[in-house]
Amino acid sequence: MKFSDYPFNADIKFNLEKLGFKKPTDIQYKSIPPILRGEDVLAIAQTGTGKTAAFAIPIIHKIHQDKASKRTDFIKCIVMVPTHELALQVNEVFEKIAQKTRVKTLCIFGGVEQTEQIKSLYKGVDIVIATPGRMFDLQHQGVLDLTRIEILVLDEADHMLDVGFIKDIRDMQRFLPKKRQTLFFSATIDEKIKKLAYSLVSNAIRIQISPKDPVSKNVQHAVAFIEMDDKRFFLERIINTHKDKKMLVFVRTKVRAERVAKAMERADIDTLTMHSDKVHQERINVLEQFKQGKTKVLIATDINARGIDIPNVDMVINYDLPDEAENYVHRVGRTGRGTKKGQAISFCSKEEQATLKKIETFLHQPVTILDLEKEDYMETISFSKETMANENLKDLLKEVEMFEQSKKKKKK
Ligand code: ADP
Ligand code: MG
């Protein structure tokens, strides 16, 4: 079935065509009808399979239809997402699909002035895409009225229902209408969160695509056993042997992100970094630069593991393994999006073996091991520019030392 066969308004169809969307993806094909019928949906599908449009298309269609016959100047749908970047990205998808329709969307998130967001709210919007912090702020100030919400969407649903966010979501339930449609979308979910999700909805339809292997079928992924202190040499080698490739490198902490960037700088490799210490505008700029592709390597923490859709990321490197097993799936899912293929390599040190086991349990299967020959390993370390620079430094220090000693001898 093509999008042109759906009962959508001509503008929506035109917009989908402009986006290059001809046929629905599996998850879109399965989710659109129940969402149009007003049912609650829990949808699990791999990374990069078009989940955003799977909820955006039917929501926009419904609201557009409703507005033809009724005066509906209130917010009808709220989409909750975990990060600013994702809020902006999801909003962009909504805006593109809703162009020239009666549907207005707005994106609200913290870390920026609220004035513009409030102004837009007063002008009237139908759909709000929000991160929890600013959403609550504006709601408390009385400028964001969610009392007539008809549809609640949790994107990255398992994360939104996890410890860090669940209180917010529960608090939200208090001021959202009881009678509403609730939609959960994610690439991963575990039993505990699933139960929690069901407790929040009535008779949800469950749609699950490829539940056995949560890693996208477009991603070829493997692990290499590399010791902590040697990781940077391997990263340097991979980058240098794939100079034309766009790479996303994940590290455990923001301090490590900066440290790895410095190590690459010493090896004459230009990189970008992204973590929670950067202010909103910096984060947006970095993403933009990376999208444009002038700088081909982005070193990031898990804040960008989920949802972000950057075109043409060829490779994901897990420089450190993620602490949360499900983030493995989300990180490697930043490549191989849509119809593209991608590659992912994880560096696993002795200290991280237990984390790898946890990940394999989550995936229900072992991760392919990249066999590194001993000579190859040694070669990687000794040919690093950084090592060579260090060697030069060592030689220099030795010379200085010898010179000092000879001076002392002469004095004697
Ligand atoms: P997910 O949320 O499942 O990880 P996204 O919604 O971010 O995936 O979509 C991944 C990519 O697939 C995006 O670049 C999007 O433009 C593209 N895409 C989505 N639906 C279609 C479609 N029907 N046809 C072609 N490309 C699509
Ligand atoms: Mg998504």
Short mmCIF file of C-alpha atoms and ligand atoms in Angstrom, two decimals:
data_model
loop_
_atom_site.label_atom_id
_atom_site.label_comp_id
_atom_site.label_asym_id
_atom_site.label_seq_id
_atom_site.Cartn_x
_atom_site.Cartn_y
_atom_site.Cartn_z
CA MET A 1 0.00 0.00 0.00
CA LYS A 2 1.23 3.47 -0.89
CA PHE A 3 0.62 6.67 1.04
CA SER A 4 -1.37 7.88 -1.96
CA ASP A 5 -3.95 5.11 -1.22
CA TYR A 6 -4.62 6.37 2.31
CA PRO A 7 -7.63 8.55 3.08
CA PHE A 8 -5.44 11.53 3.95
CA ASN A 9 -5.98 15.08 2.90
CA ALA A 10 -4.15 16.13 -0.29
CA ASP A 11 -1.77 18.48 1.51
CA ILE A 12 -0.60 15.72 3.85
CA LYS A 13 -0.05 13.41 0.88
CA PHE A 14 1.84 16.12 -0.95
CA ASN A 15 4.03 16.74 2.12
CA LEU A 16 4.81 13.05 2.47
CA GLU A 17 5.80 12.92 -1.16
CA LYS A 18 8.03 15.94 -0.70
CA LEU A 19 9.73 14.12 2.17
CA GLY A 20 10.34 11.21 -0.17
CA PHE A 21 7.96 8.93 1.75
CA LYS A 22 6.15 6.79 -0.82
CA LYS A 23 5.17 3.68 1.12
CA PRO A 24 4.66 3.34 4.85
CA THR A 25 7.34 1.43 6.76
CA ASP A 26 6.17 -1.68 8.66
CA ILE A 27 5.57 0.19 11.87
CA GLN A 28 3.71 2.96 10.04
CA TYR A 29 1.57 0.43 8.19
CA LYS A 30 0.59 -1.26 11.44
CA SER A 31 0.20 1.79 13.68
CA ILE A 32 -1.69 4.23 11.47
CA PRO A 33 -5.08 2.41 11.37
CA PRO A 34 -5.47 1.85 15.17
CA ILE A 35 -4.30 5.40 15.90
CA LEU A 36 -6.86 6.73 13.43
CA ARG A 37 -9.52 4.65 15.20
CA GLY A 38 -8.59 6.29 18.50
CA GLU A 39 -7.09 3.24 20.19
CA ASP A 40 -4.24 3.21 22.70
CA VAL A 41 -1.08 1.79 21.18
CA LEU A 42 2.18 0.42 22.55
CA ALA A 43 4.50 0.20 19.54
CA ILE A 44 7.96 -1.32 19.61
CA ALA A 45 10.04 -1.21 16.45
CA GLN A 46 13.76 -1.05 15.80
CA THR A 47 15.73 2.18 15.58
CA GLY A 48 15.42 4.14 12.35
CA THR A 49 12.19 2.50 11.17
CA GLY A 50 10.15 5.70 11.01
CA LYS A 51 8.35 5.68 14.34
CA THR A 52 8.01 9.48 14.40
CA ALA A 53 5.90 9.60 11.26
CA ALA A 54 4.01 6.50 12.46
CA PHE A 55 2.35 8.67 15.10
CA ALA A 56 2.71 12.09 13.45
CA ILE A 57 0.79 11.23 10.26
CA PRO A 58 -2.44 9.89 11.86
CA ILE A 59 -2.41 12.56 14.59
CA ILE A 60 -2.11 15.38 12.05
CA HIS A 61 -4.78 13.79 9.86
CA LYS A 62 -7.23 13.48 12.77
CA ILE A 63 -6.73 17.01 14.05
CA HIS A 64 -6.94 18.43 10.55
CA GLN A 65 -10.28 16.64 10.02
CA ASP A 66 -11.65 17.74 13.40
CA LYS A 67 -10.80 21.35 12.75
CA ALA A 68 -12.87 21.34 9.58
CA SER A 69 -16.12 21.08 11.50
CA LYS A 70 -15.42 22.29 15.05
CA ARG A 71 -13.88 25.34 16.60
CA THR A 72 -11.07 23.78 18.50
CA ASP A 73 -8.77 26.45 19.88
CA PHE A 74 -7.08 24.34 22.51
CA ILE A 75 -4.09 22.00 22.69
CA LYS A 76 -5.22 18.57 21.53
CA CYS A 77 -2.04 16.56 21.59
CA ILE A 78 1.12 16.53 23.65
CA VAL A 79 4.21 14.56 22.64
CA MET A 80 6.72 14.01 25.46
CA VAL A 81 10.38 13.42 24.60
CA PRO A 82 13.51 13.20 26.78
CA THR A 83 15.86 15.80 25.21
CA HIS A 84 15.84 19.26 23.58
CA GLU A 85 17.37 17.93 20.40
CA LEU A 86 14.74 15.27 20.07
CA ALA A 87 11.96 17.80 20.75
CA LEU A 88 13.24 19.96 17.90
CA GLN A 89 13.64 17.00 15.57
CA VAL A 90 10.18 15.55 16.25
CA ASN A 91 8.69 19.00 15.88
CA GLU A 92 10.37 19.37 12.51
CA VAL A 93 8.78 16.12 11.31
CA PHE A 94 5.36 17.31 12.52
CA GLU A 95 5.83 20.70 10.84
CA LYS A 96 6.85 19.17 7.55
CA ILE A 97 3.92 16.75 7.47
CA ALA A 98 1.45 19.42 8.62
CA GLN A 99 2.48 22.12 6.14
CA LYS A 100 -0.51 24.00 4.69
CA THR A 101 -2.95 21.98 6.82
CA ARG A 102 -5.04 23.46 9.64
CA VAL A 103 -2.67 21.93 12.21
CA LYS A 104 -0.24 24.06 14.21
CA THR A 105 2.58 22.61 16.27
CA LEU A 106 4.93 24.06 18.86
CA CYS A 107 8.09 22.80 20.45
CA ILE A 108 8.83 23.69 24.08
CA PHE A 109 11.99 22.89 26.01
CA GLY A 110 14.14 24.46 28.71
CA GLY A 111 17.52 26.15 28.62
CA VAL A 112 16.25 29.01 26.43
CA GLU A 113 14.10 32.11 27.03
CA GLN A 114 10.46 31.19 27.52
CA THR A 115 8.97 34.41 26.07
CA GLU A 116 8.80 33.22 22.48
CA GLN A 117 7.26 29.91 23.51
CA ILE A 118 4.59 31.73 25.54
CA LYS A 119 3.84 34.10 22.64
CA SER A 120 3.30 31.14 20.32
CA LEU A 121 1.06 29.44 22.89
CA TYR A 122 -1.15 32.54 23.02
CA LYS A 123 -1.47 32.48 19.25
CA GLY A 124 -2.95 29.00 19.56
CA VAL A 125 -1.45 25.61 18.79
CA ASP A 126 -2.88 22.12 18.35
CA ILE A 127 0.12 19.95 19.10
CA VAL A 128 2.88 20.55 21.63
CA ILE A 129 6.15 18.64 21.58
CA ALA A 130 7.87 19.02 24.93
CA THR A 131 10.52 17.96 27.39
CA PRO A 132 9.09 17.57 30.92
CA GLY A 133 10.95 20.45 32.69
CA ARG A 134 9.70 23.39 30.62
CA MET A 135 6.31 21.76 30.14
CA PHE A 136 5.74 21.79 33.93
CA ASP A 137 7.11 25.32 34.22
CA LEU A 138 4.68 26.71 31.70
CA GLN A 139 1.82 24.63 33.06
CA HIS A 140 2.42 25.98 36.60
CA GLN A 141 2.52 29.52 35.26
CA GLY A 142 -0.90 28.91 33.76
CA VAL A 143 0.15 29.59 30.17
CA LEU A 144 0.04 25.98 29.03
CA ASP A 145 -3.42 24.46 29.32
CA LEU A 146 -3.38 20.69 28.95
CA THR A 147 -6.81 20.04 30.44
CA ARG A 148 -8.38 19.22 27.07
CA ILE A 149 -5.65 16.97 25.69
CA GLU A 150 -7.05 14.21 23.50
CA ILE A 151 -3.81 12.42 22.67
CA LEU A 152 -0.71 11.84 24.80
CA VAL A 153 2.38 10.43 23.07
CA LEU A 154 5.48 9.19 24.86
CA ASP A 155 8.32 8.89 22.37
CA GLU A 156 11.26 6.83 23.70
CA ALA A 157 8.52 5.50 25.97
CA ASP A 158 10.59 3.08 28.04
CA HIS A 159 12.93 5.92 28.92
CA MET A 160 10.07 8.29 29.72
CA LEU A 161 8.63 5.68 32.09
CA ASP A 162 11.98 4.91 33.70
CA VAL A 163 13.12 6.17 37.10
CA GLY A 164 14.30 9.60 36.01
CA PHE A 165 11.05 10.59 34.32
CA ILE A 166 8.28 8.47 35.79
CA LYS A 167 7.40 10.96 38.53
CA ASP A 168 6.89 13.64 35.89
CA ILE A 169 4.68 11.38 33.83
CA ARG A 170 2.64 10.39 36.89
CA ASP A 171 2.30 14.06 37.91
CA MET A 172 1.12 14.85 34.42
CA GLN A 173 -1.69 12.30 34.66
CA ARG A 174 -3.23 14.50 37.33
CA PHE A 175 -4.03 17.34 34.97
CA LEU A 176 -4.60 15.44 31.73
CA PRO A 177 -8.15 14.29 30.97
CA LYS A 178 -8.78 10.67 31.99
CA LYS A 179 -10.50 9.98 28.73
CA ARG A 180 -7.83 10.29 26.08
CA GLN A 181 -5.75 8.30 23.65
CA THR A 182 -2.28 7.27 24.82
CA LEU A 183 0.50 6.18 22.47
CA PHE A 184 3.86 4.69 23.47
CA PHE A 185 6.67 4.39 20.93
CA SER A 186 10.11 2.93 21.48
CA ALA A 187 12.80 0.65 20.11
CA THR A 188 13.30 -1.10 23.45
CA ILE A 189 11.15 -2.08 26.39
CA ASP A 190 11.50 -4.53 29.28
CA GLU A 191 8.83 -6.44 31.17
CA LYS A 192 8.75 -4.09 34.15
CA ILE A 193 8.25 -0.99 32.02
CA LYS A 194 5.75 -2.80 29.84
CA LYS A 195 3.58 -3.54 32.88
CA LEU A 196 3.86 0.07 33.96
CA ALA A 197 2.87 1.23 30.49
CA TYR A 198 -0.21 -1.00 30.48
CA SER A 199 -1.22 0.31 33.89
CA LEU A 200 -1.46 3.78 32.36
CA VAL A 201 -3.75 2.88 29.48
CA SER A 202 -6.90 0.95 28.70
CA ASN A 203 -6.89 -2.01 26.30
CA ALA A 204 -3.77 -0.93 24.51
CA ILE A 205 -3.03 -2.57 21.22
CA ARG A 206 0.47 -3.90 21.17
CA ILE A 207 2.44 -3.68 17.96
CA GLN A 208 5.86 -5.18 17.98
CA ILE A 209 8.10 -5.52 14.95
CA SER A 210 11.09 -7.93 15.08
CA PRO A 211 10.97 -8.41 18.83
CA LYS A 212 13.71 -11.09 18.86
CA ASP A 213 16.58 -8.87 17.81
CA PRO A 214 16.27 -5.31 19.05
CA VAL A 215 19.28 -4.17 16.99
CA SER A 216 18.25 -2.76 13.63
CA LYS A 217 18.80 -5.25 10.82
CA ASN A 218 20.61 -2.50 8.91
CA VAL A 219 23.38 -2.35 11.50
CA GLN A 220 26.32 -4.72 11.41
CA HIS A 221 27.79 -4.68 14.90
CA ALA A 222 30.79 -6.28 16.60
CA VAL A 223 32.97 -5.96 19.66
CA ALA A 224 36.78 -5.74 19.90
CA PHE A 225 38.69 -6.45 23.09
CA ILE A 226 40.87 -3.43 23.66
CA GLU A 227 42.43 -2.33 26.91
CA MET A 228 41.35 0.98 28.41
CA ASP A 229 44.69 2.75 27.85
CA ASP A 230 44.92 1.58 24.24
CA LYS A 231 41.46 2.67 23.14
CA ARG A 232 42.56 6.02 21.83
CA PHE A 233 45.11 4.48 19.48
CA PHE A 234 42.45 2.24 18.00
CA LEU A 235 40.06 5.12 17.57
CA GLU A 236 42.80 7.09 15.84
CA ARG A 237 43.48 4.16 13.53
CA ILE A 238 39.83 3.61 12.67
CA ILE A 239 39.30 7.28 11.93
CA ASN A 240 42.44 7.48 9.80
CA THR A 241 41.56 4.40 7.79
CA HIS A 242 37.99 5.67 7.20
CA LYS A 243 38.64 9.33 6.55
CA ASP A 244 35.55 9.87 4.42
CA LYS A 245 33.17 8.24 6.91
CA LYS A 246 30.87 10.07 9.30
CA MET A 247 31.39 8.63 12.77
CA LEU A 248 29.60 8.93 16.06
CA VAL A 249 31.77 7.97 19.04
CA PHE A 250 30.08 7.25 22.36
CA VAL A 251 31.90 7.61 25.68
CA ARG A 252 30.77 7.12 29.27
CA THR A 253 31.17 10.63 30.70
CA LYS A 254 31.46 14.24 29.58
CA VAL A 255 35.00 14.41 31.01
CA ARG A 256 35.97 11.46 28.86
CA ALA A 257 34.38 13.08 25.81
CA GLU A 258 36.69 16.07 26.18
CA ARG A 259 39.66 13.86 26.99
CA VAL A 260 39.19 11.69 23.92
CA ALA A 261 38.75 14.83 21.79
CA LYS A 262 42.10 16.12 23.14
CA ALA A 263 43.81 12.81 22.39
CA MET A 264 42.49 12.97 18.81
CA GLU A 265 43.64 16.57 18.53
CA ARG A 266 47.16 15.46 19.43
CA ALA A 267 46.91 13.02 16.55
CA ASP A 268 45.75 15.84 14.21
CA ILE A 269 42.17 14.61 14.08
CA ASP A 270 39.42 17.19 14.17
CA THR A 271 36.37 16.21 16.27
CA LEU A 272 33.22 17.71 17.78
CA THR A 273 31.97 16.96 21.29
CA MET A 274 28.47 16.83 22.69
CA HIS A 275 27.41 16.37 26.31
CA SER A 276 25.24 17.89 29.02
CA ASP A 277 27.80 20.59 29.95
CA LYS A 278 27.14 22.34 26.67
CA VAL A 279 24.37 24.93 26.59
CA HIS A 280 21.40 24.48 24.30
CA GLN A 281 22.69 26.67 21.46
CA GLU A 282 26.09 24.97 21.50
CA ARG A 283 24.42 21.58 21.28
CA ILE A 284 22.33 22.69 18.33
CA ASN A 285 25.39 24.16 16.59
CA VAL A 286 27.42 21.01 17.11
CA LEU A 287 24.63 18.82 15.69
CA GLU A 288 24.30 21.15 12.72
CA GLN A 289 28.04 21.06 12.03
CA PHE A 290 28.04 17.30 12.25
CA LYS A 291 25.01 17.04 9.97
CA GLN A 292 26.75 19.25 7.39
CA GLY A 293 29.67 16.85 7.61
CA LYS A 294 32.64 19.21 7.56
CA THR A 295 33.81 17.64 10.80
CA LYS A 296 33.25 13.95 10.44
CA VAL A 297 33.68 12.74 14.01
CA LEU A 298 31.32 13.52 16.88
CA ILE A 299 32.22 12.34 20.38
CA ALA A 300 29.12 12.18 22.56
CA THR A 301 27.71 10.87 25.81
CA ASP A 302 24.45 8.98 26.08
CA ILE A 303 22.41 12.21 25.87
CA ASN A 304 22.45 11.63 22.13
CA ALA A 305 22.00 7.89 22.19
CA ARG A 306 18.25 8.08 21.70
CA GLY A 307 16.11 9.18 18.84
CA ILE A 308 18.44 11.56 17.07
CA ASP A 309 18.17 11.12 13.31
CA ILE A 310 21.39 12.35 11.69
CA PRO A 311 21.54 11.51 8.00
CA ASN A 312 24.36 9.28 6.80
CA VAL A 313 26.19 8.34 9.98
CA ASP A 314 28.35 5.51 8.58
CA MET A 315 29.76 4.22 11.80
CA VAL A 316 29.09 4.16 15.51
CA ILE A 317 31.99 3.47 17.85
CA ASN A 318 31.26 2.55 21.43
CA TYR A 319 34.54 3.82 22.82
CA ASP A 320 33.14 2.82 26.22
CA LEU A 321 30.33 0.36 26.62
CA PRO A 322 27.07 1.94 27.85
CA ASP A 323 26.12 1.43 31.49
CA GLU A 324 22.49 0.80 30.55
CA ALA A 325 22.24 -2.26 28.32
CA GLU A 326 19.35 -0.86 26.25
CA ASN A 327 21.46 2.13 25.32
CA TYR A 328 23.63 -0.23 23.27
CA VAL A 329 20.65 -0.66 20.94
CA HIS A 330 19.95 3.06 20.84
CA ARG A 331 23.58 4.04 20.26
CA VAL A 332 24.21 1.61 17.41
CA GLY A 333 20.82 2.65 16.04
CA ARG A 334 22.17 6.10 15.16
CA THR A 335 23.55 4.44 12.01
CA GLY A 336 21.65 2.26 9.52
CA ARG A 337 18.58 4.49 9.52
CA GLY A 338 15.75 4.23 7.00
CA THR A 339 17.09 2.14 4.13
CA LYS A 340 20.77 2.91 4.87
CA LYS A 341 23.23 0.34 6.15
CA GLY A 342 25.59 1.04 9.04
CA GLN A 343 28.41 -0.40 11.06
CA ALA A 344 29.09 -0.35 14.78
CA ILE A 345 32.20 -1.36 16.73
CA SER A 346 32.42 -1.52 20.50
CA PHE A 347 35.67 -1.34 22.45
CA CYS A 348 35.55 -3.62 25.47
CA SER A 349 38.29 -3.58 28.10
CA LYS A 350 38.82 -6.16 30.84
CA GLU A 351 36.90 -3.96 33.27
CA GLU A 352 33.92 -3.86 30.91
CA GLN A 353 33.46 -7.60 30.36
CA ALA A 354 30.59 -7.78 32.84
CA THR A 355 28.84 -4.89 31.07
CA LEU A 356 29.20 -6.74 27.76
CA LYS A 357 27.54 -9.80 29.33
CA LYS A 358 24.63 -7.61 30.47
CA ILE A 359 24.26 -6.23 26.95
CA GLU A 360 24.30 -9.72 25.43
CA THR A 361 21.61 -10.82 27.87
CA PHE A 362 19.50 -7.84 26.83
CA LEU A 363 20.04 -8.69 23.14
CA HIS A 364 19.29 -12.41 23.74
CA GLN A 365 22.45 -13.21 21.79
CA PRO A 366 26.22 -12.78 21.80
CA VAL A 367 27.83 -9.88 19.95
CA THR A 368 30.22 -10.93 17.15
CA ILE A 369 33.83 -10.66 18.26
CA LEU A 370 36.33 -8.87 16.03
CA ASP A 371 39.49 -10.89 16.12
CA LEU A 372 42.50 -8.65 16.58
CA GLU A 373 45.79 -10.34 15.81
CA LYS A 374 48.46 -9.62 18.37
CA GLU A 375 50.73 -7.97 15.78
CA ASP A 376 47.88 -5.82 14.60
CA TYR A 377 47.19 -4.71 18.14
CA MET A 378 50.83 -3.81 18.75
CA GLU A 379 51.09 -2.09 15.41
CA THR A 380 48.05 0.06 16.14
CA ILE A 381 49.58 1.28 19.36
CA SER A 382 53.07 1.93 18.03
CA PHE A 383 52.01 3.69 14.84
CA SER A 384 49.81 6.17 16.63
CA LYS A 385 50.89 9.74 16.01
CA GLU A 386 50.27 10.39 19.65
CA THR A 387 52.64 7.61 20.71
CA MET A 388 55.19 8.85 18.27
CA ALA A 389 54.85 12.34 19.68
CA ASN A 390 55.30 10.88 23.15
CA GLU A 391 58.31 8.94 21.96
CA ASN A 392 59.82 12.14 20.61
CA LEU A 393 59.13 13.81 23.90
CA LYS A 394 60.76 10.95 25.77
CA ASP A 395 63.82 11.16 23.51
CA LEU A 396 63.99 14.88 24.08
CA LEU A 397 63.74 14.50 27.85
CA LYS A 398 66.45 11.90 27.73
CA GLU A 399 68.71 14.26 25.78
CA VAL A 400 68.05 17.05 28.25
CA GLU A 401 68.84 14.72 31.12
CA MET A 402 72.06 13.59 29.50
CA PHE A 403 73.04 17.17 28.79
CA GLU A 404 72.40 18.14 32.44
CA GLN A 405 74.45 15.18 33.63
CA SER A 406 77.35 16.00 31.36
CA LYS A 407 77.30 19.60 32.63
CA LYS A 408 77.47 18.34 36.21
CA LYS A 409 80.35 16.03 35.29
CA LYS A 410 82.25 18.92 33.67
CA LYS A 411 81.82 21.05 36.80
CA LYS A 412 83.32 18.29 38.88
P1 ADP B 1 12.76 5.93 14.61
O1 ADP B 1 12.01 6.90 15.47
O2 ADP B 1 12.03 4.67 14.35
O3 ADP B 1 14.17 5.66 15.11
P2 ADP B 1 12.65 8.07 12.65
O4 ADP B 1 11.23 8.39 12.81
O5 ADP B 1 13.65 9.02 13.24
O6 ADP B 1 12.96 6.58 13.18
O7 ADP B 1 12.92 7.86 11.09
C1 ADP B 1 14.14 7.36 10.59
C2 ADP B 1 14.38 7.86 9.16
O8 ADP B 1 13.49 7.22 8.26
C3 ADP B 1 14.16 9.35 9.03
O9 ADP B 1 15.25 9.92 8.38
C4 ADP B 1 12.87 9.46 8.22
O10 ADP B 1 12.88 10.60 7.42
C5 ADP B 1 12.88 8.18 7.40
N1 ADP B 1 11.51 7.68 7.07
C6 ADP B 1 10.47 7.58 7.92
N2 ADP B 1 9.37 7.08 7.30
C7 ADP B 1 9.72 6.85 6.01
C8 ADP B 1 9.03 6.34 4.85
N3 ADP B 1 7.77 5.93 4.92
N4 ADP B 1 9.72 6.26 3.70
C9 ADP B 1 11.01 6.65 3.64
N5 ADP B 1 11.72 7.14 4.68
C10 ADP B 1 11.09 7.24 5.86
MG MG B 2 12.34 7.91 17.25
#
